[in-house]
């Protein structure tokens, strides 16, 4: 396995260090993995003047999988947009063609009290959000700030989705729904759009419906994004797989992550056509707690599990990692973000050590 590791900024290096410990342990156990490090985000800007240095993109392209910590920090907030850490993230997604972003939102039984919703609404919750990641208003041209004929200034962006972009991500969605279908339950895919207002969404709905005909075993439904935002907090367990575009997926995945009460627990995968992937925690760089041994490394560790599952097809290792995480939770270990009375509060490194011990 050839893996690139990009720690990034803020808590990135600390949480990635815990995942690295775990990969080291797996290597001692016989896993053949080659790991190389590079800079991204603010760290890329600081060392090479670019949030995505050429050497980093090259390494990522040569690797089969990328593990990323997080990007961003207050000191970069005043930089021009092309130099900002977030651009490193957007460019590596685009540069590697990572169009399928998988963001699971699941509630661990041990953490059911962490949610701000009533326990009965969220216990057992297990949603997969599939967000298209390389199109939409994020990348549409033209965009900018222009001066109109009447002298007024105007900001503008362009939303568009081509048929091939919708088709390929829809196929991924239906396949995920089929895989998740249990013995007695049908896979369900809910496509989220704004087809009552946007032409882009009308087209999205048309193509998803068409692709759906190839997957009669999956129950396809459509929902407007405003309603989906509401349904996610009203009755989140009605969802199985949610398929949506880049901007709606950005917003809904943050919302869904908080249903679990613990964004520090949620991993993500961004995949290309051939299951090459970039894996990162759903949370950001949390500069306010950076360097204080407080951050929760479990989302990053669980991102390694997703890497084993989706890029390397090693379901066995993925499950070992996930079981180890469950075990430390059962032992009562909690970082500050998921701590509750009666549990043992631990720091980032101790949590990482505990997972390594458990595995
Ligand atoms: C995310 C983040 C990024 C996005 C930002 C940091 C560019 O919010 O991964 O959800 O908008 O995609
Ligand atoms: Mg986001």
Short mmCIF file of C-alpha atoms and ligand atoms in Angstrom, two decimals:
data_model
loop_
_atom_site.label_atom_id
_atom_site.label_comp_id
_atom_site.label_asym_id
_atom_site.label_seq_id
_atom_site.Cartn_x
_atom_site.Cartn_y
_atom_site.Cartn_z
CA UNK A 1 0.00 0.00 0.00
CA UNK A 2 1.36 3.38 -0.96
CA UNK A 3 -0.07 6.02 1.35
CA UNK A 4 0.55 9.77 1.40
CA UNK A 5 0.04 11.50 4.72
CA UNK A 6 -0.75 15.22 4.80
CA UNK A 7 -1.07 16.42 8.42
CA UNK A 8 -1.96 20.03 7.51
CA UNK A 9 -2.69 22.65 10.16
CA UNK A 10 -4.06 23.20 13.65
CA UNK A 11 -4.83 19.89 15.33
CA UNK A 12 -4.00 18.10 12.04
CA UNK A 13 -0.47 16.99 13.01
CA UNK A 14 -1.58 15.69 16.44
CA UNK A 15 -4.49 13.63 15.23
CA UNK A 16 -2.58 12.31 12.23
CA UNK A 17 0.22 11.24 14.59
CA UNK A 18 -2.26 8.92 16.34
CA UNK A 19 -3.38 7.42 13.03
CA UNK A 20 0.29 6.99 12.12
CA UNK A 21 0.88 5.08 15.38
CA UNK A 22 -1.94 2.77 14.42
CA UNK A 23 -0.55 2.20 10.93
CA UNK A 24 2.85 1.49 12.47
CA UNK A 25 1.23 -1.13 14.69
CA UNK A 26 -0.47 -2.70 11.67
CA UNK A 27 2.86 -2.76 9.87
CA UNK A 28 4.51 -4.55 12.76
CA UNK A 29 1.66 -6.98 12.35
CA UNK A 30 2.60 -7.66 8.73
CA UNK A 31 0.76 -4.99 6.76
CA UNK A 32 2.84 -3.84 3.82
CA UNK A 33 2.42 -0.09 3.76
CA UNK A 34 4.74 2.60 2.50
CA UNK A 35 4.04 5.98 4.07
CA UNK A 36 5.29 9.37 2.93
CA UNK A 37 4.57 12.83 4.32
CA UNK A 38 3.94 16.18 2.62
CA UNK A 39 2.54 19.64 3.40
CA UNK A 40 -0.88 21.01 2.57
CA UNK A 41 -2.95 24.04 3.56
CA UNK A 42 -1.29 26.64 5.76
CA UNK A 43 1.68 24.30 6.19
CA UNK A 44 2.05 24.26 2.41
CA UNK A 45 1.86 28.03 2.29
CA UNK A 46 4.43 28.39 5.09
CA UNK A 47 6.95 25.99 3.57
CA UNK A 48 6.42 26.48 -0.17
CA UNK A 49 4.24 29.58 -0.59
CA UNK A 50 1.38 27.46 -1.93
CA UNK A 51 -1.48 25.71 -0.08
CA UNK A 52 -1.01 22.80 -2.47
CA UNK A 53 2.71 22.61 -3.32
CA UNK A 54 3.53 20.83 -6.55
CA UNK A 55 5.48 18.14 -4.68
CA UNK A 56 2.42 17.39 -2.56
CA UNK A 57 0.10 16.94 -5.53
CA UNK A 58 2.73 14.78 -7.23
CA UNK A 59 3.09 12.55 -4.15
CA UNK A 60 -0.70 12.31 -3.86
CA UNK A 61 -0.99 11.30 -7.49
CA UNK A 62 1.68 8.63 -7.10
CA UNK A 63 -0.01 7.21 -3.99
CA UNK A 64 -3.02 4.92 -3.84
CA UNK A 65 -4.51 6.68 -0.85
CA UNK A 66 -4.07 9.96 0.99
CA UNK A 67 -4.65 10.55 4.69
CA UNK A 68 -5.28 14.20 5.50
CA UNK A 69 -5.52 15.88 8.90
CA UNK A 70 -7.13 19.29 8.54
CA UNK A 71 -6.36 22.69 7.03
CA UNK A 72 -6.85 26.28 8.15
CA UNK A 73 -5.80 28.70 10.86
CA UNK A 74 -6.46 32.27 12.00
CA UNK A 75 -3.10 33.49 10.70
CA UNK A 76 -4.17 32.69 7.14
CA UNK A 77 -7.54 34.46 7.27
CA UNK A 78 -6.25 37.63 5.68
CA UNK A 79 -4.47 35.98 2.72
CA UNK A 80 -5.81 36.41 -0.80
CA UNK A 81 -8.21 33.58 -1.64
CA UNK A 82 -5.89 31.57 -3.92
CA UNK A 83 -3.35 31.33 -1.09
CA UNK A 84 -5.78 30.30 1.62
CA UNK A 85 -5.50 26.81 3.16
CA UNK A 86 -8.97 25.76 1.93
CA UNK A 87 -7.75 26.15 -1.63
CA UNK A 88 -5.26 23.36 -0.99
CA UNK A 89 -8.13 21.08 -0.11
CA UNK A 90 -10.33 22.10 -3.05
CA UNK A 91 -7.44 21.76 -5.50
CA UNK A 92 -6.32 18.34 -4.31
CA UNK A 93 -9.93 17.07 -4.56
CA UNK A 94 -10.20 18.43 -8.09
CA UNK A 95 -6.63 17.47 -9.06
CA UNK A 96 -7.18 13.84 -8.06
CA UNK A 97 -10.70 13.69 -9.52
CA UNK A 98 -12.24 12.75 -6.16
CA UNK A 99 -15.86 13.26 -7.09
CA UNK A 100 -17.54 10.94 -4.58
CA UNK A 101 -17.44 12.12 -0.98
CA UNK A 102 -18.75 9.64 1.58
CA UNK A 103 -19.68 11.13 4.92
CA UNK A 104 -21.23 8.64 7.32
CA UNK A 105 -23.21 9.95 10.27
CA UNK A 106 -23.65 7.22 12.81
CA UNK A 107 -24.41 7.22 16.49
CA UNK A 108 -22.30 4.98 18.69
CA UNK A 109 -24.39 3.40 21.42
CA UNK A 110 -21.73 4.52 23.92
CA UNK A 111 -22.20 8.16 22.87
CA UNK A 112 -25.95 8.36 22.44
CA UNK A 113 -26.15 11.06 25.12
CA UNK A 114 -23.80 13.33 23.20
CA UNK A 115 -26.48 14.29 20.69
CA UNK A 116 -28.49 17.45 21.21
CA UNK A 117 -31.54 15.53 19.98
CA UNK A 118 -33.66 13.21 22.10
CA UNK A 119 -32.13 9.79 22.49
CA UNK A 120 -35.01 7.94 20.81
CA UNK A 121 -34.62 10.09 17.69
CA UNK A 122 -30.95 9.25 17.20
CA UNK A 123 -30.16 5.94 18.86
CA UNK A 124 -29.11 3.48 16.16
CA UNK A 125 -28.83 6.27 13.58
CA UNK A 126 -26.72 5.25 10.59
CA UNK A 127 -26.84 7.54 7.56
CA UNK A 128 -24.44 7.74 4.65
CA UNK A 129 -24.27 11.09 2.94
CA UNK A 130 -22.82 10.94 -0.55
CA UNK A 131 -21.78 14.42 -1.63
CA UNK A 132 -20.60 15.17 -5.17
CA UNK A 133 -17.26 16.89 -4.63
CA UNK A 134 -15.75 18.29 -7.82
CA UNK A 135 -18.59 20.15 -9.52
CA UNK A 136 -21.46 22.53 -8.74
CA UNK A 137 -21.17 26.16 -7.69
CA UNK A 138 -17.84 25.32 -5.99
CA UNK A 139 -16.05 25.10 -9.32
CA UNK A 140 -18.43 26.69 -11.85
CA UNK A 141 -17.15 29.46 -14.09
CA UNK A 142 -17.53 32.37 -14.47
CA UNK A 143 -17.36 33.70 -10.98
CA UNK A 144 -16.06 36.85 -9.38
CA UNK A 145 -16.96 40.38 -8.44
CA UNK A 146 -17.89 42.69 -11.31
CA UNK A 147 -19.10 46.23 -11.82
CA UNK A 148 -22.47 46.57 -13.53
CA UNK A 149 -23.39 49.22 -16.10
CA UNK A 150 -25.06 51.29 -13.40
CA UNK A 151 -21.80 51.35 -11.44
CA UNK A 152 -22.98 48.95 -8.74
CA UNK A 153 -20.68 46.05 -7.82
CA UNK A 154 -21.98 42.48 -7.89
CA UNK A 155 -20.65 39.17 -6.64
CA UNK A 156 -21.52 36.12 -8.75
CA UNK A 157 -20.90 32.37 -9.01
CA UNK A 158 -22.09 29.76 -11.46
CA UNK A 159 -23.88 26.52 -10.62
CA UNK A 160 -23.78 23.75 -13.17
CA UNK A 161 -23.73 19.98 -13.39
CA UNK A 162 -23.01 18.03 -16.55
CA UNK A 163 -24.78 14.76 -17.27
CA UNK A 164 -21.62 12.68 -16.84
CA UNK A 165 -20.90 14.27 -13.47
CA UNK A 166 -24.38 13.43 -12.21
CA UNK A 167 -24.36 9.92 -13.67
CA UNK A 168 -21.09 8.79 -12.15
CA UNK A 169 -21.91 9.96 -8.64
CA UNK A 170 -25.46 8.57 -8.91
CA UNK A 171 -24.02 5.14 -9.77
CA UNK A 172 -21.83 5.30 -6.67
CA UNK A 173 -24.90 6.19 -4.60
CA UNK A 174 -26.99 3.30 -5.88
CA UNK A 175 -24.14 0.85 -5.38
CA UNK A 176 -23.66 2.01 -1.79
CA UNK A 177 -27.41 1.67 -1.15
CA UNK A 178 -27.35 -1.88 -2.52
CA UNK A 179 -24.39 -2.81 -0.34
CA UNK A 180 -26.05 -1.43 2.77
CA UNK A 181 -29.33 -3.25 2.19
CA UNK A 182 -29.82 -5.82 4.93
CA UNK A 183 -31.36 -9.25 4.64
CA UNK A 184 -34.83 -7.93 5.37
CA UNK A 185 -34.51 -4.33 4.32
CA UNK A 186 -34.28 -2.69 0.97
CA UNK A 187 -31.52 -0.18 0.20
CA UNK A 188 -32.89 3.36 0.10
CA UNK A 189 -31.45 6.32 -1.74
CA UNK A 190 -32.80 9.82 -1.20
CA UNK A 191 -31.61 12.31 -3.77
CA UNK A 192 -31.64 15.86 -2.43
CA UNK A 193 -31.97 18.88 -4.72
CA UNK A 194 -33.81 22.14 -5.22
CA UNK A 195 -35.66 21.14 -8.37
CA UNK A 196 -38.61 23.43 -7.60
CA UNK A 197 -36.37 26.45 -8.22
CA UNK A 198 -33.07 25.55 -9.92
CA UNK A 199 -32.67 24.24 -13.48
CA UNK A 200 -29.44 22.51 -12.43
CA UNK A 201 -31.47 20.57 -9.87
CA UNK A 202 -34.25 19.75 -12.33
CA UNK A 203 -31.63 18.19 -14.56
CA UNK A 204 -30.00 16.43 -11.59
CA UNK A 205 -33.34 14.84 -10.70
CA UNK A 206 -33.95 13.73 -14.29
CA UNK A 207 -30.56 12.00 -14.58
CA UNK A 208 -30.69 10.39 -11.12
CA UNK A 209 -34.14 8.99 -11.97
CA UNK A 210 -32.80 7.59 -15.20
CA UNK A 211 -29.78 5.94 -13.52
CA UNK A 212 -32.14 4.55 -10.88
CA UNK A 213 -33.87 2.38 -13.50
CA UNK A 214 -30.70 0.27 -13.56
CA UNK A 215 -31.09 -0.41 -9.83
CA UNK A 216 -34.64 -1.69 -9.32
CA UNK A 217 -33.63 -3.16 -5.95
CA UNK A 218 -33.00 0.30 -4.50
CA UNK A 219 -35.91 2.48 -3.40
CA UNK A 220 -35.25 5.92 -4.85
CA UNK A 221 -36.88 9.05 -3.49
CA UNK A 222 -36.33 12.76 -4.05
CA UNK A 223 -36.45 15.57 -1.54
CA UNK A 224 -35.99 19.33 -1.68
CA UNK A 225 -32.96 20.47 0.25
CA UNK A 226 -34.86 22.76 2.62
CA UNK A 227 -37.19 19.92 3.55
CA UNK A 228 -34.20 17.57 3.93
CA UNK A 229 -32.58 20.00 6.38
CA UNK A 230 -35.79 19.95 8.38
CA UNK A 231 -36.34 16.17 8.17
CA UNK A 232 -32.77 15.55 9.35
CA UNK A 233 -33.57 17.05 12.74
CA UNK A 234 -37.23 15.96 12.83
CA UNK A 235 -36.81 12.25 12.06
CA UNK A 236 -33.27 11.47 10.92
CA UNK A 237 -33.72 7.69 10.97
CA UNK A 238 -35.96 7.89 7.88
CA UNK A 239 -32.74 8.25 5.83
CA UNK A 240 -30.40 5.54 4.62
CA UNK A 241 -28.22 6.97 1.82
CA UNK A 242 -28.52 10.65 0.90
CA UNK A 243 -27.18 11.61 -2.52
CA UNK A 244 -26.65 15.28 -3.21
CA UNK A 245 -24.53 17.92 -4.93
CA UNK A 246 -21.48 19.72 -3.64
CA UNK A 247 -22.96 22.76 -1.92
CA UNK A 248 -26.06 21.06 -0.47
CA UNK A 249 -23.85 18.19 0.66
CA UNK A 250 -21.46 20.56 2.39
CA UNK A 251 -24.30 21.99 4.46
CA UNK A 252 -26.29 18.81 5.11
CA UNK A 253 -23.23 16.81 6.12
CA UNK A 254 -22.38 19.33 8.84
CA UNK A 255 -25.95 19.18 10.05
CA UNK A 256 -26.01 15.37 10.00
CA UNK A 257 -22.69 15.13 11.80
CA UNK A 258 -24.10 17.03 14.77
CA UNK A 259 -27.00 14.59 15.09
CA UNK A 260 -24.35 12.23 16.37
CA UNK A 261 -23.20 14.87 18.87
CA UNK A 262 -19.61 14.12 18.13
CA UNK A 263 -18.13 15.52 14.97
CA UNK A 264 -14.80 14.38 16.44
CA UNK A 265 -15.84 10.80 15.67
CA UNK A 266 -16.74 11.07 12.00
CA UNK A 267 -14.43 10.01 9.18
CA UNK A 268 -14.86 10.66 5.47
CA UNK A 269 -13.70 9.27 2.17
CA UNK A 270 -13.37 11.05 -1.17
CA UNK A 271 -13.05 8.62 -4.05
CA UNK A 272 -12.22 8.73 -7.74
CA UNK A 273 -13.42 6.39 -10.49
CA UNK A 274 -10.96 3.65 -9.42
CA UNK A 275 -11.43 3.86 -5.65
CA UNK A 276 -8.27 5.82 -5.15
CA UNK A 277 -9.14 7.97 -2.20
CA UNK A 278 -8.43 10.80 0.13
CA UNK A 279 -9.45 10.16 3.72
CA UNK A 280 -9.95 12.83 6.31
CA UNK A 281 -11.91 13.53 9.47
CA UNK A 282 -15.13 15.52 8.90
CA UNK A 283 -14.07 18.17 11.39
CA UNK A 284 -11.76 21.11 10.78
CA UNK A 285 -8.38 22.21 12.12
CA UNK A 286 -9.73 23.57 15.47
CA UNK A 287 -6.93 26.13 15.92
CA UNK A 288 -8.30 27.06 19.36
CA UNK A 289 -7.23 23.70 20.81
CA UNK A 290 -4.24 22.99 18.57
CA UNK A 291 -1.10 21.76 20.31
CA UNK A 292 -2.89 21.16 23.61
CA UNK A 293 -3.31 17.39 23.43
CA UNK A 294 -7.08 17.84 23.57
CA UNK A 295 -8.33 16.92 20.11
CA UNK A 296 -10.21 13.70 19.44
CA UNK A 297 -8.11 11.50 17.11
CA UNK A 298 -10.85 8.92 16.53
CA UNK A 299 -12.26 10.48 13.34
CA UNK A 300 -8.80 10.31 11.79
CA UNK A 301 -8.25 6.76 13.02
CA UNK A 302 -11.65 5.78 11.61
CA UNK A 303 -10.61 7.43 8.34
CA UNK A 304 -7.82 4.86 8.15
CA UNK A 305 -10.49 2.18 8.54
CA UNK A 306 -12.40 3.67 5.61
CA UNK A 307 -9.16 3.71 3.59
CA UNK A 308 -8.65 0.01 4.25
CA UNK A 309 -12.25 -0.68 3.22
CA UNK A 310 -12.65 1.45 0.10
CA UNK A 311 -9.21 1.80 -1.47
CA UNK A 312 -7.51 -1.41 -0.40
CA UNK A 313 -10.53 -3.70 -0.10
CA UNK A 314 -9.37 -4.84 3.34
CA UNK A 315 -12.71 -5.10 5.12
CA UNK A 316 -10.97 -7.28 7.73
CA UNK A 317 -8.57 -4.53 8.80
CA UNK A 318 -11.30 -1.89 8.63
CA UNK A 319 -13.38 -3.93 11.06
CA UNK A 320 -10.43 -4.51 13.37
CA UNK A 321 -9.86 -0.75 13.60
CA UNK A 322 -13.55 -0.02 14.13
CA UNK A 323 -13.74 -2.71 16.82
CA UNK A 324 -10.71 -1.23 18.57
CA UNK A 325 -12.40 2.18 18.63
CA UNK A 326 -15.57 0.65 20.04
CA UNK A 327 -13.49 -1.09 22.68
CA UNK A 328 -11.82 2.09 23.98
CA UNK A 329 -15.24 3.75 24.14
CA UNK A 330 -16.54 0.77 26.10
CA UNK A 331 -13.54 1.11 28.42
CA UNK A 332 -14.88 4.59 29.22
CA UNK A 333 -12.10 6.61 27.60
CA UNK A 334 -13.24 10.00 26.31
CA UNK A 335 -11.53 13.04 24.89
CA UNK A 336 -12.92 16.41 26.01
CA UNK A 337 -15.38 16.78 23.11
CA UNK A 338 -17.27 13.61 24.02
CA UNK A 339 -16.63 13.56 27.75
CA UNK A 340 -19.48 13.05 30.20
CA UNK A 341 -19.52 12.57 33.97
CA UNK A 342 -18.25 9.19 35.11
CA UNK A 343 -16.03 8.68 32.09
CA UNK A 344 -12.25 8.85 32.02
CA UNK A 345 -11.00 12.01 30.34
CA UNK A 346 -7.93 11.43 28.18
CA UNK A 347 -5.81 13.49 25.82
CA UNK A 348 -5.13 12.99 22.13
CA UNK A 349 -2.02 10.86 22.54
CA UNK A 350 -3.48 8.66 25.29
CA UNK A 351 -6.52 8.00 23.13
CA UNK A 352 -4.26 7.01 20.25
CA UNK A 353 -2.25 4.70 22.52
CA UNK A 354 -5.45 3.08 23.80
CA UNK A 355 -6.61 2.29 20.27
CA UNK A 356 -3.23 0.79 19.42
CA UNK A 357 -3.37 -1.32 22.60
CA UNK A 358 -6.90 -2.43 21.78
CA UNK A 359 -5.95 -3.54 18.30
C1 LIG B 1 -15.73 20.55 3.97
C2 LIG B 1 -15.24 21.96 4.19
C3 LIG B 1 -14.65 22.47 2.88
C4 LIG B 1 -15.77 22.49 1.86
C5 LIG B 1 -13.97 23.85 2.98
C6 LIG B 1 -12.94 23.89 4.07
C7 LIG B 1 -13.38 24.25 1.67
O1 LIG B 1 -16.26 22.77 4.66
O2 LIG B 1 -14.90 19.68 3.65
O3 LIG B 1 -16.92 20.32 4.13
O4 LIG B 1 -16.54 23.45 1.78
O5 LIG B 1 -15.87 21.51 1.11
MG1 LIG B 2 -18.06 21.72 5.10
#
